[in-house]
Tab-separated table of C-alpha atoms in Angstrom:
chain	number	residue	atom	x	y	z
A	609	UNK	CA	33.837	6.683	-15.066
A	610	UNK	CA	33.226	8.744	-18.243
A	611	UNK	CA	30.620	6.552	-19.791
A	612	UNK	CA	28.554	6.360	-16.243
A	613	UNK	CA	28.593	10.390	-16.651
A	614	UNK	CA	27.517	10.014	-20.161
A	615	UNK	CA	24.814	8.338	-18.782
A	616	UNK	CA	23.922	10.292	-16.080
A	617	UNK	CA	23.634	13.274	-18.539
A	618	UNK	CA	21.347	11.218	-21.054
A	619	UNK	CA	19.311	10.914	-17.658
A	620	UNK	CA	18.351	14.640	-17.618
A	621	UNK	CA	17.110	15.068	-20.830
A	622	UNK	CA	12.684	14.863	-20.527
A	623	UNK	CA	9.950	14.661	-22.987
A	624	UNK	CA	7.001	16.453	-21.816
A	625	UNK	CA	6.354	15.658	-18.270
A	626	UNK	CA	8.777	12.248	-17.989
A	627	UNK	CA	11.608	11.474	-18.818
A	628	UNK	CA	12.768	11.427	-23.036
A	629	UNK	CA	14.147	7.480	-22.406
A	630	UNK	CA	13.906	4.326	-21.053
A	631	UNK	CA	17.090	2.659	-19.835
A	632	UNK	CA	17.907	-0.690	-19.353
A	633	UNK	CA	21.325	-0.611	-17.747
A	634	UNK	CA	22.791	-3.968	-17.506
A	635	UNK	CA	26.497	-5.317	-16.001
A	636	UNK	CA	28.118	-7.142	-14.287
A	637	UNK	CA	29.015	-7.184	-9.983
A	638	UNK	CA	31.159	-4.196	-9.962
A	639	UNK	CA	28.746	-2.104	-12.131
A	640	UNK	CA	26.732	-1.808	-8.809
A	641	UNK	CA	29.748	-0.346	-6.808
A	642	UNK	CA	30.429	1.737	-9.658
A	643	UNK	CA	27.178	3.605	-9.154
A	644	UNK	CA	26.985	3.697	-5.613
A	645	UNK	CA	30.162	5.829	-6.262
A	646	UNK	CA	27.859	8.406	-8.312
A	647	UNK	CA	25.210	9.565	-5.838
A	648	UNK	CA	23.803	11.853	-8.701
A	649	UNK	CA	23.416	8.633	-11.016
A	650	UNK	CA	22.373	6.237	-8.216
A	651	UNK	CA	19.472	8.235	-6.987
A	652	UNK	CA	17.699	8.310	-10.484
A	653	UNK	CA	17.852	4.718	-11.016
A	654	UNK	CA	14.240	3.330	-10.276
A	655	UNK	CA	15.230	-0.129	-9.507
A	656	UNK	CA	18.522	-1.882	-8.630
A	657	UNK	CA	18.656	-5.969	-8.855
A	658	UNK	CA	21.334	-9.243	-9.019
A	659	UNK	CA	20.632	-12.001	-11.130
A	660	UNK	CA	21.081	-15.060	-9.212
A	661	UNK	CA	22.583	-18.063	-10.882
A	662	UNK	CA	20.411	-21.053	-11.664
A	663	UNK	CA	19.497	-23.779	-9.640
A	664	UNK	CA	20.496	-27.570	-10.447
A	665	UNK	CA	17.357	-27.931	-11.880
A	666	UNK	CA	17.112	-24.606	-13.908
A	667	UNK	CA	20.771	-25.807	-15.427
A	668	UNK	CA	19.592	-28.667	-16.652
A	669	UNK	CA	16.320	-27.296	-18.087
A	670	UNK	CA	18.711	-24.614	-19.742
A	671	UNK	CA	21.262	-26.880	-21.011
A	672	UNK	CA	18.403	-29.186	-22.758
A	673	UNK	CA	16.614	-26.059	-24.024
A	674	UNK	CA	20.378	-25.023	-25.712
A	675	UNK	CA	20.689	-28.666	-26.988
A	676	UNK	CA	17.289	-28.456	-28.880
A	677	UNK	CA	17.347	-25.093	-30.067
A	678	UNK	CA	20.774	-26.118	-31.416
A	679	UNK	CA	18.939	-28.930	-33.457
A	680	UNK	CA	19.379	-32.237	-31.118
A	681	UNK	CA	16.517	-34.411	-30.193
A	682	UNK	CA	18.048	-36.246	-27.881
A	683	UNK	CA	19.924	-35.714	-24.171
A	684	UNK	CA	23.806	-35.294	-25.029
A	685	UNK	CA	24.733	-34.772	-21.492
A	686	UNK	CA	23.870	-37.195	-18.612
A	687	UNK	CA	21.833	-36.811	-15.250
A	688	UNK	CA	25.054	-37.139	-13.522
A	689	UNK	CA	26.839	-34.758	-16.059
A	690	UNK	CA	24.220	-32.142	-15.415
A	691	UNK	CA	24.695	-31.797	-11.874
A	692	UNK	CA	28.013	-32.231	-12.584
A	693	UNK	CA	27.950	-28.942	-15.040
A	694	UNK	CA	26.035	-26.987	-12.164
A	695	UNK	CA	28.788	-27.558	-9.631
A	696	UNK	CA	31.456	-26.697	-11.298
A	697	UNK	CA	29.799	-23.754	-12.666
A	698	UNK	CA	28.275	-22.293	-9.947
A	699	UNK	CA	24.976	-22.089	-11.915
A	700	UNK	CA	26.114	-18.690	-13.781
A	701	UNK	CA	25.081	-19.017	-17.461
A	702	UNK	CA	28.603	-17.972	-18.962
A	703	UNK	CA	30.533	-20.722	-16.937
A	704	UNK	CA	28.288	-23.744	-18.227
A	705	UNK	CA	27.943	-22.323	-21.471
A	706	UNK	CA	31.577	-22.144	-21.732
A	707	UNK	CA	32.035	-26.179	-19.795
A	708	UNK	CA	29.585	-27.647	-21.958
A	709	UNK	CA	30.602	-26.137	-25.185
A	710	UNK	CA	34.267	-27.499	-24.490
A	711	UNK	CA	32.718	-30.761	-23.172
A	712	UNK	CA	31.020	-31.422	-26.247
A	713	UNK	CA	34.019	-30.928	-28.471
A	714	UNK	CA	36.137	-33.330	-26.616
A	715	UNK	CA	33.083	-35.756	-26.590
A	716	UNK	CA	32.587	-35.307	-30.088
A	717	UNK	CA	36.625	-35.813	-30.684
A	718	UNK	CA	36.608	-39.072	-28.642
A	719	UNK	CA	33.609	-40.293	-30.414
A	720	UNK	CA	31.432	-40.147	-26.622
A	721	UNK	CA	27.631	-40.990	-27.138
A	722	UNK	CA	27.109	-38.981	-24.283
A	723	UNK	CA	29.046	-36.534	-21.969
A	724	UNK	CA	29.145	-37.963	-18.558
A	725	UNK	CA	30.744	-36.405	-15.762
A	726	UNK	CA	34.168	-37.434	-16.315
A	727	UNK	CA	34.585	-35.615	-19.167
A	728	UNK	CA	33.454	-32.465	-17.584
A	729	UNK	CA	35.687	-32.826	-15.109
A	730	UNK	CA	38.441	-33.096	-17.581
A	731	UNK	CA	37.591	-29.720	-18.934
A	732	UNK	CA	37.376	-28.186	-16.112
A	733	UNK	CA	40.701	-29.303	-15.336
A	734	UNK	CA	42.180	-28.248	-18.278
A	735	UNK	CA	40.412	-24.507	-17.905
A	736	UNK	CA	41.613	-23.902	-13.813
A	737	UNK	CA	45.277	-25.471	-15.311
A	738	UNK	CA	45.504	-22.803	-18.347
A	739	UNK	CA	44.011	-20.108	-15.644
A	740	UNK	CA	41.062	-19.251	-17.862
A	741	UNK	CA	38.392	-19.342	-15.176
């Protein structure tokens, strides 16, 4: 693509002996392909890597980090509601963000203590049956 080009030409500019920039390229899946495509850009990247998705236990240590930093002192989503999340998220950051933002609004609307894994189901529901995910 053009902007992979654009790239590739930033790539040849130096600064003395190295090179004039640093670059942190970051995408997602298909980015890699796209490369591959560009032997020219592909062999002047230094290293290559996926980001896996988090484990159960990572998921729930992210969602309770979230929680706090968003000002809550206490758990707003359940043990069972945490695995829950994971599952049906696949551990990929975007996808639980995404289920337990929408969980916690229909908690919140039906007045929920805490979201439990019914409710998450319920959203997730909703999202296949509108095709949004």
């Amino acid at each position: 693509t053009g902007a992979l080009e654009t790239f590739r030409l930033l790539t040849n500019l130096r600064s003395g002996d190295g090179p004039a920039f640093t670059f942190l390229l970051v995408g997602q899946m298909g980015l890699l392909s796209s490369i591959a495509r560009q032997p020219t850009l592909d062999e002047r990247l230094a290293v290559k890597t996926l980001v896996r998705g988090f484990t159960a236990d990572e998921t729930a240590r992210y969602v309770r980090h979230r929680t706090a930093a968003a000002g809550t002192d206490r758990d707003l989503f359940t043990d069972e509601a945490l695995q829950k999340l994971h599952s049906l998220a696949g551990g990929v950051a975007r996808r639980i963000n995404r289920l337990a933002d929408l969980a916690l609004v229909v908690g919140f609307a039906g007045a929920a203590p805490q979201i439990g894994p019914d409710q998450l189901d319920a959203v997730h529901q909703e999202l296949v049956t509108l095709g949004g995910d």
